[in-house]
Coordinates of C-alpha atoms in Angstrom, one line a residue:
K1380 CA 181.2 151.4 68.2
W1381 CA 184.7 151.9 66.8
E1382 CA 186.3 150.4 70.0
L1383 CA 184.2 147.3 69.7
E1384 CA 185.0 146.9 66.0
D1385 CA 188.8 147.4 66.6
L1386 CA 188.7 144.8 69.5
S1387 CA 186.8 142.3 67.3
L1388 CA 189.3 142.7 64.5
R1389 CA 192.2 142.3 66.9
Y1390 CA 190.9 138.8 67.8
L1391 CA 189.4 137.7 64.5
E1392 CA 192.2 138.9 62.2
P1393 CA 195.2 139.5 64.5
D1394 CA 197.8 139.6 61.7
A1395 CA 195.9 142.2 59.8
Y1396 CA 195.2 144.2 63.0
H1397 CA 198.8 144.4 64.1
Q1398 CA 200.1 145.2 60.5
I1399 CA 197.7 148.2 60.3
A1400 CA 198.6 149.2 63.9
R1401 CA 202.3 149.2 63.2
A1402 CA 201.7 151.2 59.9
L1403 CA 199.8 153.9 61.8
A1404 CA 202.8 154.3 64.1
D1405 CA 201.0 156.6 66.5
K1406 CA 198.0 156.0 68.8
R1407 CA 194.5 157.3 68.3
Q1408 CA 195.0 160.1 70.8
Q1409 CA 197.9 161.4 68.9
R1410 CA 196.0 161.2 65.6
E1411 CA 193.1 163.1 67.2
A1412 CA 195.6 165.8 68.5
F1413 CA 197.0 166.1 64.9
I1414 CA 193.5 166.6 63.5
A1415 CA 192.7 169.3 66.1
G1416 CA 195.9 171.2 65.1
V1417 CA 194.9 171.1 61.4
T1418 CA 191.4 172.3 62.2
V1419 CA 192.7 175.3 64.2
R1420 CA 195.2 176.3 61.5
L1421 CA 192.7 176.0 58.7
R1422 CA 190.0 177.9 60.6
E1423 CA 192.4 180.8 61.1
E1424 CA 193.4 181.0 57.5
L1425 CA 189.7 181.0 56.3
A1426 CA 188.7 183.6 58.9
E1427 CA 191.3 186.0 57.5
L1428 CA 189.6 185.6 54.0
G1429 CA 186.2 186.2 55.5
I1430 CA 184.9 182.7 54.8
R1431 CA 182.4 181.4 57.4
A1432 CA 183.2 177.7 57.6
E1433 CA 182.4 174.7 59.8
I1434 CA 185.5 172.4 60.2
S1435 CA 185.4 168.9 61.7
G1436 CA 187.8 166.0 61.6
R1437 CA 188.2 162.4 62.6
P1438 CA 190.9 159.8 62.6
K1439 CA 189.9 156.6 60.8
H1440 CA 189.9 153.6 63.2
I1441 CA 191.7 150.3 62.4
Y1442 CA 188.7 148.2 61.5
S1443 CA 187.4 150.9 59.0
I1444 CA 190.9 151.1 57.4
W1445 CA 191.0 147.3 57.1
K1446 CA 187.5 147.2 55.5
K1447 CA 188.5 149.8 53.0
M1448 CA 191.7 147.9 52.1
Q1449 CA 189.6 144.8 51.5
R1450 CA 187.1 146.6 49.4
K1451 CA 189.7 148.4 47.2
R1452 CA 192.2 145.6 47.4
V1453 CA 195.1 148.0 48.2
G1454 CA 197.7 148.4 50.9
I1455 CA 197.5 150.9 53.7
E1456 CA 200.0 153.2 51.9
Q1457 CA 197.2 153.8 49.4
I1458 CA 194.6 154.7 52.0
F1459 CA 194.8 158.5 52.2
D1460 CA 191.8 159.2 54.5
V1461 CA 193.3 157.6 57.6
R1462 CA 193.2 161.2 58.9
A1463 CA 190.5 163.4 57.4
V1464 CA 189.1 166.9 57.8
R1465 CA 185.7 168.2 56.4
V1466 CA 185.0 171.8 55.6
L1467 CA 181.4 173.1 55.2
V1468 CA 180.9 176.5 53.5
D1469 CA 177.9 178.5 52.1
S1470 CA 178.4 178.5 48.4
V1471 CA 180.1 176.5 45.5
P1472 CA 182.6 179.3 44.7
Q1473 CA 183.7 179.2 48.4
C1474 CA 184.4 175.4 48.0
Y1475 CA 187.0 176.1 45.3
E1476 CA 188.4 179.0 47.3
V1477 CA 188.9 176.7 50.3
L1478 CA 190.5 174.2 48.0
G1479 CA 193.1 176.8 47.0
V1480 CA 193.8 177.6 50.6
V1481 CA 194.3 173.9 51.5
H1482 CA 196.7 173.4 48.5
G1483 CA 198.6 176.5 49.6
L1484 CA 199.1 175.3 53.1
W1485 CA 200.1 171.7 52.3
R1486 CA 201.5 169.9 49.3
P1487 CA 198.8 168.0 47.3
V1488 CA 199.2 164.3 46.5
P1489 CA 199.3 163.8 42.7
G1490 CA 196.2 162.0 41.3
E1491 CA 194.3 162.2 44.6
F1492 CA 191.9 165.1 43.7
D1493 CA 188.3 164.3 42.8
D1494 CA 185.8 167.0 41.8
Y1495 CA 182.4 165.5 42.5
I1496 CA 180.8 169.0 42.3
A1497 CA 181.5 169.3 38.6
R1498 CA 180.9 165.6 38.1
P1499 CA 178.5 164.3 40.8
K1500 CA 178.3 160.6 41.6
A1501 CA 175.4 158.5 40.2
N1502 CA 173.5 158.8 43.5
G1503 CA 173.8 162.6 43.4
Y1504 CA 176.7 162.9 45.9
R1505 CA 178.6 166.2 45.5
S1506 CA 181.8 167.3 47.2
L1507 CA 185.5 168.1 46.6
H1508 CA 188.0 165.5 47.8
T1509 CA 191.8 166.1 47.9
A1510 CA 194.7 164.5 49.7
V1511 CA 197.7 166.5 51.0
I1512 CA 200.9 165.8 52.8
G1513 CA 200.6 167.2 56.4
D1514 CA 203.3 168.9 58.5
D1515 CA 204.3 165.6 59.9
G1516 CA 204.9 164.1 56.4
R1517 CA 201.8 161.9 56.4
A1518 CA 198.7 161.9 54.2
L1519 CA 195.7 164.0 55.2
E1520 CA 192.3 163.9 53.3
V1521 CA 190.3 167.1 53.1
Q1522 CA 186.6 167.2 51.9
V1523 CA 185.0 170.5 51.0
R1524 CA 181.3 171.0 50.3
T1525 CA 178.4 173.3 50.9
R1526 CA 176.0 172.8 53.8
E1527 CA 173.3 171.8 51.3
M1528 CA 175.6 169.1 49.8
H1529 CA 176.4 167.9 53.3
E1530 CA 172.7 167.5 54.2
H1531 CA 172.1 165.6 51.0
A1532 CA 175.2 163.3 51.7
E1533 CA 174.3 162.6 55.3
R1534 CA 170.6 162.3 55.2
G1535 CA 169.5 162.2 51.6
V1536 CA 169.6 159.4 49.0
A1537 CA 173.3 160.1 48.5
A1538 CA 174.1 158.9 52.1
H1539 CA 176.9 156.4 51.8
W1540 CA 175.6 154.1 54.6
R1541 CA 174.9 151.3 52.0
Y1542 CA 178.3 150.9 50.6
K1543 CA 179.8 151.1 54.1
E1544 CA 177.4 148.7 55.9
S1545 CA 175.9 146.5 53.1
S1546 CA 177.6 143.4 51.8
G1547 CA 176.3 143.9 48.2
A1548 CA 174.3 146.1 46.0
D1549 CA 170.5 145.7 45.8
P1550 CA 169.3 146.7 42.3
E1551 CA 165.7 146.9 43.4
L1552 CA 166.5 149.3 46.3
E1553 CA 168.6 151.4 44.0
R1554 CA 165.9 151.6 41.4
R1555 CA 163.2 152.6 44.0
V1556 CA 165.5 155.2 45.6
E1557 CA 166.3 156.6 42.2
W1558 CA 162.5 156.8 41.5
M1559 CA 162.0 158.7 44.8
R1560 CA 164.9 161.1 44.1
Q1561 CA 163.5 161.9 40.6
W1562 CA 160.0 162.3 42.0
L1563 CA 161.2 164.7 44.7
E1564 CA 163.1 166.7 42.1
Q1565 CA 160.0 167.0 39.9
Q1566 CA 157.9 168.7 42.7
D1567 CA 159.3 172.1 41.8
S1568 CA 159.3 171.5 38.1
A1569 CA 156.6 171.6 35.4
V1570 CA 156.7 167.8 35.0
S1571 CA 153.9 165.9 36.7
P1572 CA 155.2 163.2 39.0
G1573 CA 152.5 160.8 37.6
E1574 CA 154.1 160.9 34.2
R1575 CA 157.0 158.8 35.4
V1576 CA 155.2 156.6 37.9
N1577 CA 154.8 153.7 35.4
E1578 CA 158.5 153.7 34.6
F1579 CA 159.6 153.3 38.2
E1580 CA 156.6 151.2 39.3
A1581 CA 157.5 148.9 42.2
R1582 CA 158.2 145.3 41.2
N1583 CA 157.6 144.1 44.8
I1584 CA 154.8 144.8 47.3
Y1585 CA 155.0 144.8 51.1
V1586 CA 152.0 143.6 53.1
L1587 CA 151.5 143.0 56.8
T1588 CA 150.3 140.0 58.8
P1589 CA 147.8 140.8 61.6
Q1590 CA 150.8 140.5 64.0
G1591 CA 152.6 143.3 62.1
K1592 CA 155.2 141.1 60.3
V1593 CA 156.2 142.5 56.8
V1594 CA 155.9 140.0 53.9
E1595 CA 157.5 140.8 50.6
L1596 CA 155.8 139.5 47.5
P1597 CA 156.1 140.2 43.7
A1598 CA 153.6 142.8 42.3
G1599 CA 150.3 141.1 41.4
A1600 CA 150.6 138.5 44.2
T1601 CA 147.3 137.3 45.7
A1602 CA 146.1 136.3 49.1
V1603 CA 146.9 132.6 48.2
D1604 CA 150.5 133.6 47.5
F1605 CA 150.6 135.5 50.8
A1606 CA 149.3 132.4 52.6
Y1607 CA 152.0 130.2 51.2
A1608 CA 154.6 132.8 52.0
I1609 CA 153.5 132.6 55.7
H1610 CA 153.6 128.8 55.8
T1611 CA 152.9 125.9 53.4
D1612 CA 150.2 124.5 55.7
V1613 CA 148.5 127.9 55.9
G1614 CA 148.4 127.9 52.1
H1615 CA 146.9 124.4 51.8
R1616 CA 144.1 125.3 54.2
C1617 CA 143.4 128.8 52.9
R1618 CA 139.8 129.3 51.9
G1619 CA 139.4 133.0 52.0
A1620 CA 141.2 136.3 53.0
K1621 CA 140.6 139.7 54.5
A1622 CA 142.5 142.9 53.6
D1623 CA 142.3 145.7 56.1
G1624 CA 139.3 143.9 57.7
R1625 CA 137.3 143.4 54.5
I1626 CA 136.7 140.1 52.7
I1627 CA 138.5 140.0 49.3
P1628 CA 138.5 137.5 46.4
L1629 CA 141.4 135.1 46.4
T1630 CA 142.3 136.2 42.9
Q1631 CA 142.5 139.9 43.8
P1632 CA 146.0 141.4 43.6
L1633 CA 147.3 142.7 46.9
V1634 CA 148.6 146.3 47.4
S1635 CA 151.5 147.5 49.5
G1636 CA 150.6 148.5 53.0
Q1637 CA 147.5 146.2 53.4
T1638 CA 147.1 144.1 56.5
V1639 CA 146.1 140.6 55.2
E1640 CA 144.4 137.9 57.3
V1641 CA 144.1 134.4 55.9
L1642 CA 140.9 132.5 56.6
T1643 CA 141.6 128.8 56.9
V1644 CA 139.8 125.5 57.6
K1645 CA 141.0 122.9 60.1
A1646 CA 141.9 120.3 57.5
G1647 CA 142.0 120.2 53.7
G1648 CA 144.1 120.8 50.7
P1649 CA 144.5 123.3 47.8
S1650 CA 142.1 123.5 44.9
R1651 CA 143.2 122.3 41.5
D1652 CA 141.9 125.5 40.0
W1653 CA 144.8 127.3 41.7
L1654 CA 147.1 125.8 39.1
N1655 CA 145.2 127.2 36.2
P1656 CA 147.1 130.3 35.0
Q1657 CA 144.0 131.8 33.6
A1658 CA 142.2 131.7 36.9
G1659 CA 144.7 134.1 38.5
Y1660 CA 145.0 132.5 41.9
L1661 CA 148.8 132.1 42.0
V1662 CA 151.7 134.4 40.9
T1663 CA 154.7 133.1 42.8
A1664 CA 156.6 130.0 41.8
R1665 CA 157.0 129.0 45.4
A1666 CA 153.2 128.7 45.9
R1667 CA 152.7 126.9 42.6
N1668 CA 155.4 124.3 43.5
R1669 CA 153.8 123.8 46.9
V1670 CA 150.4 123.1 45.4
R1671 CA 151.9 120.7 42.8
Q1672 CA 153.8 118.9 45.5
W1673 CA 150.6 118.4 47.5
F1674 CA 148.8 116.8 44.7
K1675 CA 151.8 114.6 43.9
Q1676 CA 151.6 113.2 47.4
Q1677 CA 148.0 112.1 47.1
D1678 CA 147.0 108.5 46.4
H1679 CA 147.8 107.3 42.8
D1680 CA 144.3 105.9 42.3
Q1681 CA 142.8 109.1 43.5
H1682 CA 145.0 110.9 41.0
I1683 CA 143.6 108.8 38.2
Q1684 CA 140.0 109.5 39.2
I1685 CA 140.7 113.2 39.5
G1686 CA 142.5 113.3 36.2
R1687 CA 139.7 111.4 34.4
S1688 CA 137.1 113.7 35.9
S1689 CA 139.1 116.8 34.9
L1690 CA 139.7 115.5 31.4
D1691 CA 136.0 114.5 30.9
R1692 CA 134.9 117.9 32.1
E1693 CA 137.3 119.7 29.7
L1694 CA 136.2 117.4 26.8
A1695 CA 132.6 118.1 27.6
H1696 CA 133.3 121.9 27.6
L1697 CA 134.9 121.7 24.2
N1698 CA 132.5 119.0 23.0
L1699 CA 135.4 116.9 21.8
P1700 CA 135.7 113.1 21.5
R1701 CA 137.8 111.3 24.0
P1702 CA 141.3 110.5 22.5
D1703 CA 143.0 107.2 22.7
L1704 CA 144.9 107.7 25.9
D1705 CA 147.2 104.7 25.6
K1706 CA 148.4 106.0 22.2
L1707 CA 148.6 109.5 23.5
A1708 CA 150.6 108.7 26.6
P1709 CA 154.1 108.5 25.0
R1710 CA 153.7 112.0 23.6
F1711 CA 153.5 113.3 27.2
N1712 CA 156.3 110.9 28.4
Q1713 CA 153.9 108.6 30.2
E1714 CA 153.8 104.8 30.1
D1715 CA 150.0 104.3 29.5
G1716 CA 146.6 105.9 29.7
D1717 CA 146.4 105.5 33.5
E1718 CA 149.7 107.2 34.1
L1719 CA 148.5 110.0 31.8
L1720 CA 145.4 110.5 33.9
A1721 CA 147.4 110.4 37.1
A1722 CA 149.7 113.1 35.7
I1723 CA 146.6 115.3 35.1
G1724 CA 145.3 114.5 38.6
R1725 CA 148.7 115.5 40.1
G1726 CA 148.7 118.7 38.2
D1727 CA 151.8 117.8 36.1
L1728 CA 149.7 118.1 32.9
S1729 CA 146.8 120.4 32.1
P1730 CA 143.6 118.7 30.9
I1731 CA 143.5 121.5 28.3
Q1732 CA 146.8 120.1 26.8
V1733 CA 145.4 116.6 26.6
A1734 CA 142.0 117.7 25.3
N1735 CA 143.7 119.6 22.5
S1736 CA 146.2 116.8 21.8
Q1737 CA 144.6 116.1 18.4
L1738 CA 146.5 119.2 17.2
P1739 CA 149.9 117.6 16.5
T1740 CA 148.3 114.5 15.1
V1741 CA 146.1 116.5 12.7
Q1742 CA 149.1 118.6 11.7
E1743 CA 151.0 115.4 10.8
D1744 CA 148.0 114.3 8.8
A1745 CA 148.0 117.6 7.1
D1746 CA 151.6 117.3 6.2
T1747 CA 151.0 113.8 4.9
A1748 CA 148.0 115.0 2.8
I1749 CA 150.0 117.9 1.4
T1750 CA 152.7 115.4 0.3
E1751 CA 150.1 113.2 -1.2
R1752 CA 148.5 116.2 -2.9
A1753 CA 151.8 117.0 -4.7
R1754 CA 151.6 113.4 -6.0
R1755 CA 147.9 113.3 -6.8
K1756 CA 147.5 117.0 -7.5
A1757 CA 145.1 117.4 -4.6
A1758 CA 143.8 120.9 -3.9
Q1759 CA 144.5 123.2 -1.0
V1760 CA 141.5 125.5 -0.4
R1761 CA 140.8 128.4 2.0
T1762 CA 137.2 128.5 3.3
G1763 CA 135.5 130.7 5.8
G1764 CA 138.9 131.9 7.2
G1765 CA 139.9 128.2 7.6
H1766 CA 142.3 126.1 5.6
V1767 CA 141.6 122.5 4.9
V1768 CA 143.2 119.9 2.6
V1769 CA 140.9 117.7 0.5
A1770 CA 142.9 114.7 -0.5
G1771 CA 142.6 113.6 -4.2
V1772 CA 140.2 116.4 -5.2
G1773 CA 141.2 119.6 -6.8
D1774 CA 139.7 123.1 -7.1
L1775 CA 136.4 122.5 -5.2
M1776 CA 134.3 125.2 -3.5
T1777 CA 134.1 124.4 0.2
H1778 CA 132.4 125.8 3.2
M1779 CA 131.9 125.1 6.9
A1780 CA 128.7 123.4 8.0
K1781 CA 126.5 125.7 10.1
C1782 CA 125.0 122.8 12.0
C1783 CA 128.2 121.9 13.9
K1784 CA 130.5 124.8 13.2
P1785 CA 133.9 123.0 13.1
V1786 CA 137.0 124.9 14.3
P1787 CA 140.7 123.9 14.2
Y1788 CA 141.5 121.2 15.1
D1789 CA 138.2 119.3 15.3
E1790 CA 138.1 115.9 13.6
V1791 CA 136.3 116.7 10.3
V1792 CA 134.9 115.0 7.3
G1793 CA 133.8 116.5 3.9
Y1794 CA 130.4 116.0 2.3
I1795 CA 130.1 116.4 -1.5
T1796 CA 126.9 118.4 -2.1
R1797 CA 125.0 118.9 -5.3
G1798 CA 126.1 122.3 -6.7
R1799 CA 127.7 123.7 -3.5
G1800 CA 131.0 122.0 -3.5
I1801 CA 132.2 120.4 -0.2
T1802 CA 130.6 121.0 3.2
V1803 CA 133.0 120.4 6.1
H1804 CA 131.4 118.8 9.1
R1805 CA 132.7 117.6 12.4
R1806 CA 132.9 113.8 12.5
D1807 CA 130.6 113.6 15.5
C1808 CA 128.0 116.0 14.0
P1809 CA 124.5 114.7 14.4
V1810 CA 123.7 115.3 10.8
V1811 CA 126.6 113.1 9.7
Q1812 CA 125.7 110.4 12.2
K1813 CA 122.1 110.2 10.9
M1814 CA 123.1 109.9 7.2
D1815 CA 121.8 106.9 5.3
A1816 CA 124.1 104.6 3.3
Q1817 CA 123.5 106.4 0.1
N1818 CA 124.6 109.8 1.5
R1819 CA 127.6 108.3 3.3
E1820 CA 129.1 107.3 0.0
R1821 CA 129.5 111.1 -0.7
L1822 CA 131.7 111.6 2.4
I1823 CA 135.4 112.2 1.8
D1824 CA 138.4 112.7 4.0
V1825 CA 139.6 116.2 4.8
V1826 CA 142.1 117.5 7.3
W1827 CA 143.2 120.8 8.7
A1828 CA 146.3 122.5 7.3
E1829 CA 148.2 125.6 8.4
Q1830 CA 145.9 128.3 9.7
P1831 CA 146.3 132.0 8.7
Q1832 CA 146.8 134.2 11.8
D1833 CA 143.6 136.2 11.2
A1834 CA 141.4 133.0 10.8
A1835 CA 138.2 133.1 12.8
F1836 CA 135.5 130.4 13.2
L1837 CA 131.9 130.5 14.5
V1838 CA 131.3 128.5 17.7
D1839 CA 128.1 128.1 19.7
I1840 CA 128.6 128.3 23.5
Q1841 CA 125.7 127.1 25.8
V1842 CA 125.6 128.6 29.3
Y1843 CA 123.2 127.4 32.1
A1844 CA 123.1 129.6 35.2
A1845 CA 120.9 130.8 38.1
D1846 CA 118.9 133.7 36.8
R1847 CA 120.1 136.9 38.4
K1848 CA 120.5 140.6 37.7
G1849 CA 123.8 141.5 35.9
L1850 CA 124.4 137.9 34.6
L1851 CA 124.5 138.9 30.9
K1852 CA 126.8 141.8 31.7
D1853 CA 129.3 139.6 33.5
I1854 CA 129.3 137.1 30.6
S1855 CA 129.8 139.9 28.1
S1856 CA 132.8 141.1 30.1
V1857 CA 134.5 137.7 29.8
F1858 CA 134.1 137.8 26.0
S1859 CA 135.3 141.4 25.8
N1860 CA 138.4 140.7 28.0
A1861 CA 139.3 137.8 25.7
N1862 CA 138.8 139.9 22.5
V1863 CA 136.1 137.5 21.3
D1864 CA 133.4 138.9 19.1
V1865 CA 129.8 137.9 19.9
L1866 CA 127.7 137.6 16.8
G1867 CA 124.4 136.3 18.2
V1868 CA 122.7 135.7 21.6
Q1869 CA 119.7 133.6 22.5
T1870 CA 118.4 133.7 26.1
Q1871 CA 115.6 132.0 27.9
S1872 CA 114.6 132.3 31.5
D1873 CA 112.6 129.9 33.6
R1874 CA 110.9 131.9 36.3
R1875 CA 109.8 128.9 38.3
Q1876 CA 113.2 127.3 38.5
E1877 CA 115.0 130.7 38.5
R1878 CA 117.3 129.3 35.8
A1879 CA 118.6 131.0 32.6
S1880 CA 119.6 129.2 29.4
M1881 CA 121.9 131.3 27.1
R1882 CA 123.4 130.5 23.8
F1883 CA 126.1 132.7 22.3
T1884 CA 127.5 132.5 18.8
V1885 CA 131.1 133.8 18.9
E1886 CA 134.1 134.1 16.6
I1887 CA 137.0 132.0 17.9
R1888 CA 140.5 131.9 16.5
D1889 CA 141.7 128.5 18.0
M1890 CA 140.9 125.9 20.5
D1891 CA 143.1 127.4 23.2
T1892 CA 141.1 130.6 23.1
L1893 CA 137.9 128.6 23.3
S1894 CA 139.1 126.6 26.3
Q1895 CA 140.2 129.8 28.1
V1896 CA 136.8 131.4 27.5
L1897 CA 134.9 128.4 28.7
G1898 CA 137.1 128.2 31.8
R1899 CA 136.5 131.9 32.7
L1900 CA 132.7 131.6 32.1
A1901 CA 132.6 128.6 34.4
Q1902 CA 134.2 130.6 37.2
L1903 CA 131.4 133.3 37.2
P1904 CA 129.1 133.4 40.2
D1905 CA 125.8 131.4 39.7
V1906 CA 127.0 129.7 36.5
I1907 CA 126.0 126.0 36.6
E1908 CA 127.3 124.6 33.4
V1909 CA 129.2 125.9 30.3
R1910 CA 129.9 123.8 27.2
R1911 CA 130.4 124.1 23.5
Q1912 CA 127.1 123.4 21.6
C1913 CA 126.7 121.5 18.4

């Protein structure tokens, strides 16, 4: 190995090679003979003191010297381990005793003594290093350590193969090696290894293809991430996966050591659901970018149709009116309503963003109403955990209508009741729509203002599903995981059609939470339709 490295350096860096060769003055055979003489003399001195020692030495070859000069950015005159001897003894006191013998035989070089026994390196390396002037007037490095220290340095985590062979540090490797070292040290202590597992938990996982190729992915990555890591086309055509021979859900996080097989179709593309962060299909940015790129390449008219379908479905889930897309488009940096729908179809925009786009408009209206209130002395009232602004009217008792249960930021209207203050309805509430002309005269404008962080609103969610065992438990788990409180449940089963109709009254903090809950309910097996109910 050293011969090949020296020859390579001679042709790749001839000037550096010849400069080092001239500085060494003697040939390798002569340096080896010098090391042998030092070894014999030191062994005789230690034998007289009764110290059982193993002594070995080696002359540093030219390529190794050149690489150290490059790493330390020094000249060859500052490289003191061109010739080196290593002494292994039984105990730490003997290390210092050998050090005294070495300094007695040869004159030490000032400033070139390092005590890594008293002050070990960060990786646990321990040894005594000193440089002395040999009998021929040239530098000689001597390393002294116990056999245990040597074993740790050569084969343990303190082995210096990385800084000799690697081009740069790997923080993840160092972190995991440090975890393993501490875990091993805890085996003989009272501390349970599991107590520190979370602190040094791996940030990456390593899974295998059926052919045995190792694929590195971030922790939490799914089979879809794995498919895109193999090849973009494999990711697009992925429809299922096996881990260690068993079918697994595409949203299930993979574990290091698993052998993963991707189940594909002959032709097809990714699902738009994969881009939904709440769905949990994708973790890696690479996979997400590939999916978005695929949708961007599809036909523009098809994007518009897909976007319109996605937006209509989201509006139906939330039971919200369709916004004016042409007026809304500039807010999302789009030219018109068609471009806005195409952006949704391509995956550039989420239908949830557009469905909830009333929020900024309503907030602006709230700010305008607050300014007008300062002028007209309008009242700001807090009702049912909500906060609405009633323009031009002060100090009125208000409450949310139970028929439509408005939540921020539905379009709302106030109805002045007899003796009960103002009832706040959604504008599309059936009760409001059926009012006669006389009652409509009692409607007033109200808008949402800033919401307190702990505000909660009652919402009815309607679920239609195939009747099966465990359905109610699965739905309850969705509410529980989203920290949504269920205040009421109405269920009805049709034995003939094997269908179940379920209505849940829940407390929701905002429209984003409602949208996430509706999306997760729709993903449950056997669920046919989920929507917000008036």
